[in-house]
Amino acid sequence: MFKRLRTWFENRRIKKMGFTESEWESAVVDWPVIARYKGAERDALRDMTLRFLVRKNFASGGGFQFNDAMCLKIATMACVPVLHLGLDWYDHIYSIILYEGDFVPNRPYRSDDGVVHAHSPGLSGEAWLQGPLILSWQSVCHTGPHSRHGKAANVVIHEFAHKLDMLRDGANGAPPMHPDMKPGEWHDIFSAAWERLQSDSVHHRPLPLDGYSLTSPAEFFAVCSETFFEDPETMKEHMPEVYRLLCQFYRQTPC
């Protein structure tokens, strides 16, 4: 009953927003990943995007003036990972704060040399366990399979992957498993991949992922997720077992 009522309410709000199919297409046309979704799957993604906009609140960071097209693009990128999981996976997310460029969190920061600074360095995105998701619009625009240091980048998918990860025991690189998945297998395969890339990094061998992935297990999962959608061929070639598990988790086969 509640689900039917919410759908009815959302349909009314979607109609009131008045976004057309052509407006949505125009907002996402420059994102190559969108070409992967066709027919009924594309229609489902567009519908989920509009429901996302109904359920979530977009707010300005630092007075940045954003528009509807920006919200449509960000919402679409956010919905791609949960297209076959369901928008309910984002029920714990209420607000997205959008800055024009990198933002500086107002909190102390300890650098690698052990020095504590008054403020953190500029960030392109951030996800809080119990709080908003923050994004830089400039970073949203710099997406693609070779956007960051020659590696795949998508700050939207990255930060929303953190939010999925947080659904079980906080951000630790292990999101909730589906009934047909084995948590032990996930742990073993991701740990082995993590250790292998750590060794490659130490010996200055080329990495298939951005080196930031080796910061923590949580960042490893988030970077793997953005690579899975932005550059799946590279992931499947160099990390086939991780690719296989992400196919199972996201219920998609982007290759």
PDB file of C-alpha atoms in Angstrom:
ATOM      1  CA  MET A   1       0.000   0.000   0.000  1.00  0.00           C
ATOM      2  CA  PHE A   2       2.754   2.458   0.978  1.00  0.00           C
ATOM      3  CA  LYS A   3       4.720   1.667  -2.175  1.00  0.00           C
ATOM      4  CA  ARG A   4       1.698   2.317  -4.411  1.00  0.00           C
ATOM      5  CA  LEU A   5       0.982   5.570  -2.598  1.00  0.00           C
ATOM      6  CA  ARG A   6       4.583   6.736  -2.949  1.00  0.00           C
ATOM      7  CA  THR A   7       4.568   5.874  -6.659  1.00  0.00           C
ATOM      8  CA  TRP A   8       1.357   7.857  -7.151  1.00  0.00           C
ATOM      9  CA  PHE A   9       2.818  10.823  -5.271  1.00  0.00           C
ATOM     10  CA  GLU A  10       6.060  10.649  -7.236  1.00  0.00           C
ATOM     11  CA  ASN A  11       4.208  10.461 -10.554  1.00  0.00           C
ATOM     12  CA  ARG A  12       2.398  13.675  -9.684  1.00  0.00           C
ATOM     13  CA  ARG A  13       5.622  15.462  -8.788  1.00  0.00           C
ATOM     14  CA  ILE A  14       7.388  14.154 -11.904  1.00  0.00           C
ATOM     15  CA  LYS A  15       4.562  15.472 -14.041  1.00  0.00           C
ATOM     16  CA  LYS A  16       4.781  18.814 -12.266  1.00  0.00           C
ATOM     17  CA  MET A  17       8.559  19.032 -12.885  1.00  0.00           C
ATOM     18  CA  GLY A  18       7.772  18.747 -16.578  1.00  0.00           C
ATOM     19  CA  PHE A  19      11.069  17.332 -17.821  1.00  0.00           C
ATOM     20  CA  THR A  20      10.831  15.982 -21.348  1.00  0.00           C
ATOM     21  CA  GLU A  21      12.681  13.010 -22.794  1.00  0.00           C
ATOM     22  CA  SER A  22      14.653  15.339 -25.050  1.00  0.00           C
ATOM     23  CA  GLU A  23      15.749  17.450 -22.056  1.00  0.00           C
ATOM     24  CA  TRP A  24      17.053  14.352 -20.321  1.00  0.00           C
ATOM     25  CA  GLU A  25      18.826  13.147 -23.461  1.00  0.00           C
ATOM     26  CA  SER A  26      20.433  16.548 -23.913  1.00  0.00           C
ATOM     27  CA  ALA A  27      21.668  16.575 -20.307  1.00  0.00           C
ATOM     28  CA  VAL A  28      23.463  13.221 -20.609  1.00  0.00           C
ATOM     29  CA  VAL A  29      24.427  13.108 -24.281  1.00  0.00           C
ATOM     30  CA  ASP A  30      28.103  13.894 -23.575  1.00  0.00           C
ATOM     31  CA  TRP A  31      28.499  11.018 -21.097  1.00  0.00           C
ATOM     32  CA  PRO A  32      29.716   7.994 -23.140  1.00  0.00           C
ATOM     33  CA  VAL A  33      28.481   5.445 -20.587  1.00  0.00           C
ATOM     34  CA  ILE A  34      24.863   6.338 -21.383  1.00  0.00           C
ATOM     35  CA  ALA A  35      25.207   4.798 -24.862  1.00  0.00           C
ATOM     36  CA  ARG A  36      25.363   1.381 -23.181  1.00  0.00           C
ATOM     37  CA  TYR A  37      21.723   1.629 -22.141  1.00  0.00           C
ATOM     38  CA  LYS A  38      19.152   1.167 -24.863  1.00  0.00           C
ATOM     39  CA  GLY A  39      15.450   0.429 -25.288  1.00  0.00           C
ATOM     40  CA  ALA A  40      13.523  -0.530 -22.170  1.00  0.00           C
ATOM     41  CA  GLU A  41      16.657  -0.319 -20.028  1.00  0.00           C
ATOM     42  CA  ARG A  42      17.221   3.281 -21.116  1.00  0.00           C
ATOM     43  CA  ASP A  43      13.574   4.117 -20.382  1.00  0.00           C
ATOM     44  CA  ALA A  44      13.950   2.583 -16.922  1.00  0.00           C
ATOM     45  CA  LEU A  45      17.069   4.655 -16.274  1.00  0.00           C
ATOM     46  CA  ARG A  46      15.313   7.856 -17.284  1.00  0.00           C
ATOM     47  CA  ASP A  47      12.323   7.028 -15.057  1.00  0.00           C
ATOM     48  CA  MET A  48      14.611   6.242 -12.105  1.00  0.00           C
ATOM     49  CA  THR A  49      16.476   9.511 -12.672  1.00  0.00           C
ATOM     50  CA  LEU A  50      13.265  11.517 -12.355  1.00  0.00           C
ATOM     51  CA  ARG A  51      12.255   9.620  -9.219  1.00  0.00           C
ATOM     52  CA  PHE A  52      15.700  10.321  -7.793  1.00  0.00           C
ATOM     53  CA  LEU A  53      15.122  14.043  -8.318  1.00  0.00           C
ATOM     54  CA  VAL A  54      11.777  13.793  -6.554  1.00  0.00           C
ATOM     55  CA  ARG A  55      13.238  12.000  -3.544  1.00  0.00           C
ATOM     56  CA  LYS A  56      16.484  13.949  -3.107  1.00  0.00           C
ATOM     57  CA  ASN A  57      17.303  17.563  -2.411  1.00  0.00           C
ATOM     58  CA  PHE A  58      19.987  19.449  -4.343  1.00  0.00           C
ATOM     59  CA  ALA A  59      21.595  22.358  -2.496  1.00  0.00           C
ATOM     60  CA  SER A  60      24.194  24.946  -3.467  1.00  0.00           C
ATOM     61  CA  GLY A  61      27.658  24.894  -1.969  1.00  0.00           C
ATOM     62  CA  GLY A  62      29.429  28.235  -1.776  1.00  0.00           C
ATOM     63  CA  GLY A  63      26.638  29.989  -3.640  1.00  0.00           C
ATOM     64  CA  PHE A  64      27.123  27.971  -6.838  1.00  0.00           C
ATOM     65  CA  GLN A  65      24.259  28.516  -9.262  1.00  0.00           C
ATOM     66  CA  PHE A  66      23.361  25.121 -10.737  1.00  0.00           C
ATOM     67  CA  ASN A  67      20.561  24.340 -13.191  1.00  0.00           C
ATOM     68  CA  ASP A  68      18.144  21.554 -14.062  1.00  0.00           C
ATOM     69  CA  ALA A  69      20.429  20.019 -16.695  1.00  0.00           C
ATOM     70  CA  MET A  70      23.200  19.617 -14.119  1.00  0.00           C
ATOM     71  CA  CYS A  71      20.808  17.900 -11.704  1.00  0.00           C
ATOM     72  CA  LEU A  72      19.573  15.583 -14.463  1.00  0.00           C
ATOM     73  CA  LYS A  73      23.129  14.575 -15.337  1.00  0.00           C
ATOM     74  CA  ILE A  74      24.205  13.940 -11.740  1.00  0.00           C
ATOM     75  CA  ALA A  75      21.003  12.038 -10.961  1.00  0.00           C
ATOM     76  CA  THR A  76      21.497   9.824 -14.032  1.00  0.00           C
ATOM     77  CA  MET A  77      25.094   9.032 -13.063  1.00  0.00           C
ATOM     78  CA  ALA A  78      23.919   8.216  -9.543  1.00  0.00           C
ATOM     79  CA  CYS A  79      21.174   5.917 -10.810  1.00  0.00           C
ATOM     80  CA  VAL A  80      23.346   3.858 -13.160  1.00  0.00           C
ATOM     81  CA  PRO A  81      24.871   1.728 -10.337  1.00  0.00           C
ATOM     82  CA  VAL A  82      21.463   0.944  -8.787  1.00  0.00           C
ATOM     83  CA  LEU A  83      19.529   0.545 -12.039  1.00  0.00           C
ATOM     84  CA  HIS A  84      19.025  -3.177 -11.367  1.00  0.00           C
ATOM     85  CA  LEU A  85      19.165  -2.899  -7.583  1.00  0.00           C
ATOM     86  CA  GLY A  86      16.455  -0.328  -7.042  1.00  0.00           C
ATOM     87  CA  LEU A  87      16.364   3.277  -5.896  1.00  0.00           C
ATOM     88  CA  ASP A  88      15.581   2.133  -2.352  1.00  0.00           C
ATOM     89  CA  TRP A  89      19.306   1.421  -1.946  1.00  0.00           C
ATOM     90  CA  TYR A  90      19.662   5.200  -1.695  1.00  0.00           C
ATOM     91  CA  ASP A  91      16.940   5.721   0.892  1.00  0.00           C
ATOM     92  CA  HIS A  92      19.563   6.818   3.435  1.00  0.00           C
ATOM     93  CA  ILE A  93      20.656   9.701   1.184  1.00  0.00           C
ATOM     94  CA  TYR A  94      18.660  12.903   1.443  1.00  0.00           C
ATOM     95  CA  SER A  95      20.783  15.768   0.119  1.00  0.00           C
ATOM     96  CA  ILE A  96      23.410  16.427  -2.534  1.00  0.00           C
ATOM     97  CA  ILE A  97      25.455  19.601  -2.103  1.00  0.00           C
ATOM     98  CA  LEU A  98      26.986  20.877  -5.333  1.00  0.00           C
ATOM     99  CA  TYR A  99      30.016  23.179  -5.468  1.00  0.00           C
ATOM    100  CA  GLU A 100      31.407  24.735  -8.628  1.00  0.00           C
ATOM    101  CA  GLY A 101      34.950  23.456  -8.007  1.00  0.00           C
ATOM    102  CA  ASP A 102      36.873  21.646  -5.312  1.00  0.00           C
ATOM    103  CA  PHE A 103      35.714  22.468  -1.798  1.00  0.00           C
ATOM    104  CA  VAL A 104      37.744  22.716   1.409  1.00  0.00           C
ATOM    105  CA  PRO A 105      36.266  20.903   4.454  1.00  0.00           C
ATOM    106  CA  ASN A 106      36.394  22.931   7.631  1.00  0.00           C
ATOM    107  CA  ARG A 107      38.277  20.406   9.755  1.00  0.00           C
ATOM    108  CA  PRO A 108      41.885  19.603  10.719  1.00  0.00           C
ATOM    109  CA  TYR A 109      43.962  17.484   8.356  1.00  0.00           C
ATOM    110  CA  ARG A 110      47.022  15.354   9.070  1.00  0.00           C
ATOM    111  CA  SER A 111      49.379  15.123   6.092  1.00  0.00           C
ATOM    112  CA  ASP A 112      51.624  12.153   5.322  1.00  0.00           C
ATOM    113  CA  ASP A 113      54.505  13.780   7.170  1.00  0.00           C
ATOM    114  CA  GLY A 114      52.465  13.832  10.392  1.00  0.00           C
ATOM    115  CA  VAL A 115      51.854  17.586  10.430  1.00  0.00           C
ATOM    116  CA  VAL A 116      48.326  18.640  11.442  1.00  0.00           C
ATOM    117  CA  HIS A 117      46.930  21.469   9.294  1.00  0.00           C
ATOM    118  CA  ALA A 118      43.972  23.688  10.158  1.00  0.00           C
ATOM    119  CA  HIS A 119      42.054  22.721   7.011  1.00  0.00           C
ATOM    120  CA  SER A 120      41.912  19.773   4.660  1.00  0.00           C
ATOM    121  CA  PRO A 121      43.054  20.085   1.029  1.00  0.00           C
ATOM    122  CA  GLY A 122      40.478  20.718  -1.673  1.00  0.00           C
ATOM    123  CA  LEU A 123      38.183  17.763  -2.420  1.00  0.00           C
ATOM    124  CA  SER A 124      36.178  16.829  -5.507  1.00  0.00           C
ATOM    125  CA  GLY A 125      33.629  14.789  -3.584  1.00  0.00           C
ATOM    126  CA  GLU A 126      32.776  13.473  -0.159  1.00  0.00           C
ATOM    127  CA  ALA A 127      30.203  11.095   1.316  1.00  0.00           C
ATOM    128  CA  TRP A 128      29.238  11.129   4.986  1.00  0.00           C
ATOM    129  CA  LEU A 129      27.916   8.106   6.869  1.00  0.00           C
ATOM    130  CA  GLN A 130      25.054  10.157   8.287  1.00  0.00           C
ATOM    131  CA  GLY A 131      24.948  13.290   6.228  1.00  0.00           C
ATOM    132  CA  PRO A 132      24.891  14.754   2.724  1.00  0.00           C
ATOM    133  CA  LEU A 133      26.855  13.770  -0.331  1.00  0.00           C
ATOM    134  CA  ILE A 134      29.062  16.599  -1.634  1.00  0.00           C
ATOM    135  CA  LEU A 135      30.235  17.024  -5.235  1.00  0.00           C
ATOM    136  CA  SER A 136      32.309  19.389  -7.350  1.00  0.00           C
ATOM    137  CA  TRP A 137      30.630  20.211 -10.665  1.00  0.00           C
ATOM    138  CA  GLN A 138      33.996  20.636 -12.382  1.00  0.00           C
ATOM    139  CA  SER A 139      34.892  17.089 -11.339  1.00  0.00           C
ATOM    140  CA  VAL A 140      31.522  15.794 -12.510  1.00  0.00           C
ATOM    141  CA  CYS A 141      32.362  17.174 -15.951  1.00  0.00           C
ATOM    142  CA  HIS A 142      35.789  15.473 -15.974  1.00  0.00           C
ATOM    143  CA  THR A 143      34.546  11.912 -16.266  1.00  0.00           C
ATOM    144  CA  GLY A 144      35.565   9.154 -18.611  1.00  0.00           C
ATOM    145  CA  PRO A 145      37.814   6.107 -19.005  1.00  0.00           C
ATOM    146  CA  HIS A 146      41.007   8.216 -19.086  1.00  0.00           C
ATOM    147  CA  SER A 147      40.093  11.329 -17.136  1.00  0.00           C
ATOM    148  CA  ARG A 148      42.298  11.153 -14.044  1.00  0.00           C
ATOM    149  CA  HIS A 149      46.001  10.374 -14.447  1.00  0.00           C
ATOM    150  CA  GLY A 150      45.092   8.271 -17.475  1.00  0.00           C
ATOM    151  CA  LYS A 151      42.639   6.199 -15.418  1.00  0.00           C
ATOM    152  CA  ALA A 152      38.853   6.000 -15.261  1.00  0.00           C
ATOM    153  CA  ALA A 153      37.135   8.687 -13.209  1.00  0.00           C
ATOM    154  CA  ASN A 154      33.585   9.430 -12.169  1.00  0.00           C
ATOM    155  CA  VAL A 155      33.212  11.317  -8.908  1.00  0.00           C
ATOM    156  CA  VAL A 156      29.439  10.727  -8.809  1.00  0.00           C
ATOM    157  CA  ILE A 157      29.694   6.945  -9.038  1.00  0.00           C
ATOM    158  CA  HIS A 158      32.662   7.037  -6.662  1.00  0.00           C
ATOM    159  CA  GLU A 159      30.816   8.884  -3.898  1.00  0.00           C
ATOM    160  CA  PHE A 160      27.577   6.965  -4.315  1.00  0.00           C
ATOM    161  CA  ALA A 161      29.569   3.723  -4.146  1.00  0.00           C
ATOM    162  CA  HIS A 162      30.770   4.931  -0.742  1.00  0.00           C
ATOM    163  CA  LYS A 163      27.133   5.345   0.278  1.00  0.00           C
ATOM    164  CA  LEU A 164      26.363   1.768  -0.829  1.00  0.00           C
ATOM    165  CA  ASP A 165      29.419   0.547   1.058  1.00  0.00           C
ATOM    166  CA  MET A 166      28.172   2.300   4.205  1.00  0.00           C
ATOM    167  CA  LEU A 167      24.970   0.253   4.247  1.00  0.00           C
ATOM    168  CA  ARG A 168      26.772  -2.563   6.082  1.00  0.00           C
ATOM    169  CA  ASP A 169      29.169  -1.908   8.959  1.00  0.00           C
ATOM    170  CA  GLY A 170      30.311   1.463   7.612  1.00  0.00           C
ATOM    171  CA  ALA A 171      32.717   2.188   4.776  1.00  0.00           C
ATOM    172  CA  ASN A 172      35.000  -0.847   4.686  1.00  0.00           C
ATOM    173  CA  GLY A 173      34.912  -2.011   1.068  1.00  0.00           C
ATOM    174  CA  ALA A 174      32.221  -4.628   1.703  1.00  0.00           C
ATOM    175  CA  PRO A 175      28.685  -3.491   0.788  1.00  0.00           C
ATOM    176  CA  PRO A 176      25.672  -5.699   1.585  1.00  0.00           C
ATOM    177  CA  MET A 177      25.850  -8.979  -0.316  1.00  0.00           C
ATOM    178  CA  HIS A 178      22.948 -10.418  -2.297  1.00  0.00           C
ATOM    179  CA  PRO A 179      21.640 -13.839  -1.177  1.00  0.00           C
ATOM    180  CA  ASP A 180      23.391 -15.569  -4.105  1.00  0.00           C
ATOM    181  CA  MET A 181      26.768 -14.019  -3.234  1.00  0.00           C
ATOM    182  CA  LYS A 182      29.366 -15.267  -0.760  1.00  0.00           C
ATOM    183  CA  PRO A 183      30.830 -12.656   1.609  1.00  0.00           C
ATOM    184  CA  GLY A 184      33.915 -14.839   2.083  1.00  0.00           C
ATOM    185  CA  GLU A 185      34.582 -14.938  -1.642  1.00  0.00           C
ATOM    186  CA  TRP A 186      34.214 -11.156  -1.849  1.00  0.00           C
ATOM    187  CA  HIS A 187      36.712 -10.683   0.970  1.00  0.00           C
ATOM    188  CA  ASP A 188      39.247 -13.114  -0.485  1.00  0.00           C
ATOM    189  CA  ILE A 189      39.129 -11.799  -4.047  1.00  0.00           C
ATOM    190  CA  PHE A 190      39.163  -8.112  -3.143  1.00  0.00           C
ATOM    191  CA  SER A 191      41.938  -8.666  -0.589  1.00  0.00           C
ATOM    192  CA  ALA A 192      44.065 -10.555  -3.135  1.00  0.00           C
ATOM    193  CA  ALA A 193      43.536  -7.818  -5.738  1.00  0.00           C
ATOM    194  CA  TRP A 194      44.368  -5.145  -3.170  1.00  0.00           C
ATOM    195  CA  GLU A 195      47.616  -6.878  -2.162  1.00  0.00           C
ATOM    196  CA  ARG A 196      48.640  -7.449  -5.765  1.00  0.00           C
ATOM    197  CA  LEU A 197      48.157  -3.779  -6.645  1.00  0.00           C
ATOM    198  CA  GLN A 198      49.972  -2.711  -3.490  1.00  0.00           C
ATOM    199  CA  SER A 199      52.939  -4.793  -4.644  1.00  0.00           C
ATOM    200  CA  ASP A 200      52.710  -3.339  -8.164  1.00  0.00           C
ATOM    201  CA  SER A 201      52.699   0.163  -6.695  1.00  0.00           C
ATOM    202  CA  VAL A 202      55.742  -0.500  -4.518  1.00  0.00           C
ATOM    203  CA  HIS A 203      57.652  -1.874  -7.515  1.00  0.00           C
ATOM    204  CA  HIS A 204      56.466   0.980  -9.774  1.00  0.00           C
ATOM    205  CA  ARG A 205      54.577  -1.275 -12.125  1.00  0.00           C
ATOM    206  CA  PRO A 206      51.615   0.171 -14.103  1.00  0.00           C
ATOM    207  CA  LEU A 207      48.268   0.017 -12.280  1.00  0.00           C
ATOM    208  CA  PRO A 208      44.898  -0.631 -13.944  1.00  0.00           C
ATOM    209  CA  LEU A 209      43.259   1.660 -11.352  1.00  0.00           C
ATOM    210  CA  ASP A 210      43.994   5.102 -10.001  1.00  0.00           C
ATOM    211  CA  GLY A 211      46.560   4.824  -7.222  1.00  0.00           C
ATOM    212  CA  TYR A 212      44.114   6.537  -4.856  1.00  0.00           C
ATOM    213  CA  SER A 213      42.354   3.164  -4.688  1.00  0.00           C
ATOM    214  CA  LEU A 214      45.132   1.898  -2.433  1.00  0.00           C
ATOM    215  CA  THR A 215      44.398   4.472   0.286  1.00  0.00           C
ATOM    216  CA  SER A 216      41.934   2.177   2.077  1.00  0.00           C
ATOM    217  CA  PRO A 217      39.557  -0.746   1.403  1.00  0.00           C
ATOM    218  CA  ALA A 218      36.681   1.757   1.166  1.00  0.00           C
ATOM    219  CA  GLU A 219      38.483   3.762  -1.528  1.00  0.00           C
ATOM    220  CA  PHE A 220      39.440   0.541  -3.292  1.00  0.00           C
ATOM    221  CA  PHE A 221      35.778  -0.430  -3.647  1.00  0.00           C
ATOM    222  CA  ALA A 222      34.771   3.085  -4.750  1.00  0.00           C
ATOM    223  CA  VAL A 223      37.527   3.342  -7.386  1.00  0.00           C
ATOM    224  CA  CYS A 224      36.785  -0.200  -8.589  1.00  0.00           C
ATOM    225  CA  SER A 225      33.131   0.811  -8.967  1.00  0.00           C
ATOM    226  CA  GLU A 226      33.827   3.902 -11.066  1.00  0.00           C
ATOM    227  CA  THR A 227      36.258   1.893 -13.217  1.00  0.00           C
ATOM    228  CA  PHE A 228      33.685  -0.893 -13.586  1.00  0.00           C
ATOM    229  CA  PHE A 229      31.252   1.527 -15.238  1.00  0.00           C
ATOM    230  CA  GLU A 230      33.636   3.929 -16.983  1.00  0.00           C
ATOM    231  CA  ASP A 231      36.293   1.496 -18.251  1.00  0.00           C
ATOM    232  CA  PRO A 232      34.997  -2.056 -17.803  1.00  0.00           C
ATOM    233  CA  GLU A 233      37.221  -3.506 -20.516  1.00  0.00           C
ATOM    234  CA  THR A 234      40.369  -2.551 -18.610  1.00  0.00           C
ATOM    235  CA  MET A 235      38.989  -3.983 -15.388  1.00  0.00           C
ATOM    236  CA  LYS A 236      37.907  -7.233 -17.024  1.00  0.00           C
ATOM    237  CA  GLU A 237      41.328  -7.642 -18.610  1.00  0.00           C
ATOM    238  CA  HIS A 238      43.463  -6.878 -15.557  1.00  0.00           C
ATOM    239  CA  MET A 239      41.117  -7.752 -12.662  1.00  0.00           C
ATOM    240  CA  PRO A 240      38.723 -10.408 -14.040  1.00  0.00           C
ATOM    241  CA  GLU A 241      37.638 -11.809 -10.669  1.00  0.00           C
ATOM    242  CA  VAL A 242      36.904  -8.364  -9.237  1.00  0.00           C
ATOM    243  CA  TYR A 243      34.989  -7.569 -12.438  1.00  0.00           C
ATOM    244  CA  ARG A 244      32.971 -10.781 -12.038  1.00  0.00           C
ATOM    245  CA  LEU A 245      31.995  -9.947  -8.465  1.00  0.00           C
ATOM    246  CA  LEU A 246      31.004  -6.406  -9.382  1.00  0.00           C
ATOM    247  CA  CYS A 247      28.822  -7.834 -12.156  1.00  0.00           C
ATOM    248  CA  GLN A 248      27.099  -9.933  -9.499  1.00  0.00           C
ATOM    249  CA  PHE A 249      26.749  -7.052  -7.067  1.00  0.00           C
ATOM    250  CA  TYR A 250      25.530  -4.379  -9.501  1.00  0.00           C
ATOM    251  CA  ARG A 251      23.535  -6.911 -11.573  1.00  0.00           C
ATOM    252  CA  GLN A 252      25.092  -5.530 -14.755  1.00  0.00           C
ATOM    253  CA  THR A 253      27.633  -6.679 -17.353  1.00  0.00           C
ATOM    254  CA  PRO A 254      29.046  -3.484 -18.868  1.00  0.00           C
ATOM    255  CA  CYS A 255      31.458  -5.312 -21.201  1.00  0.00           C
TER     256      CYS A 255
END
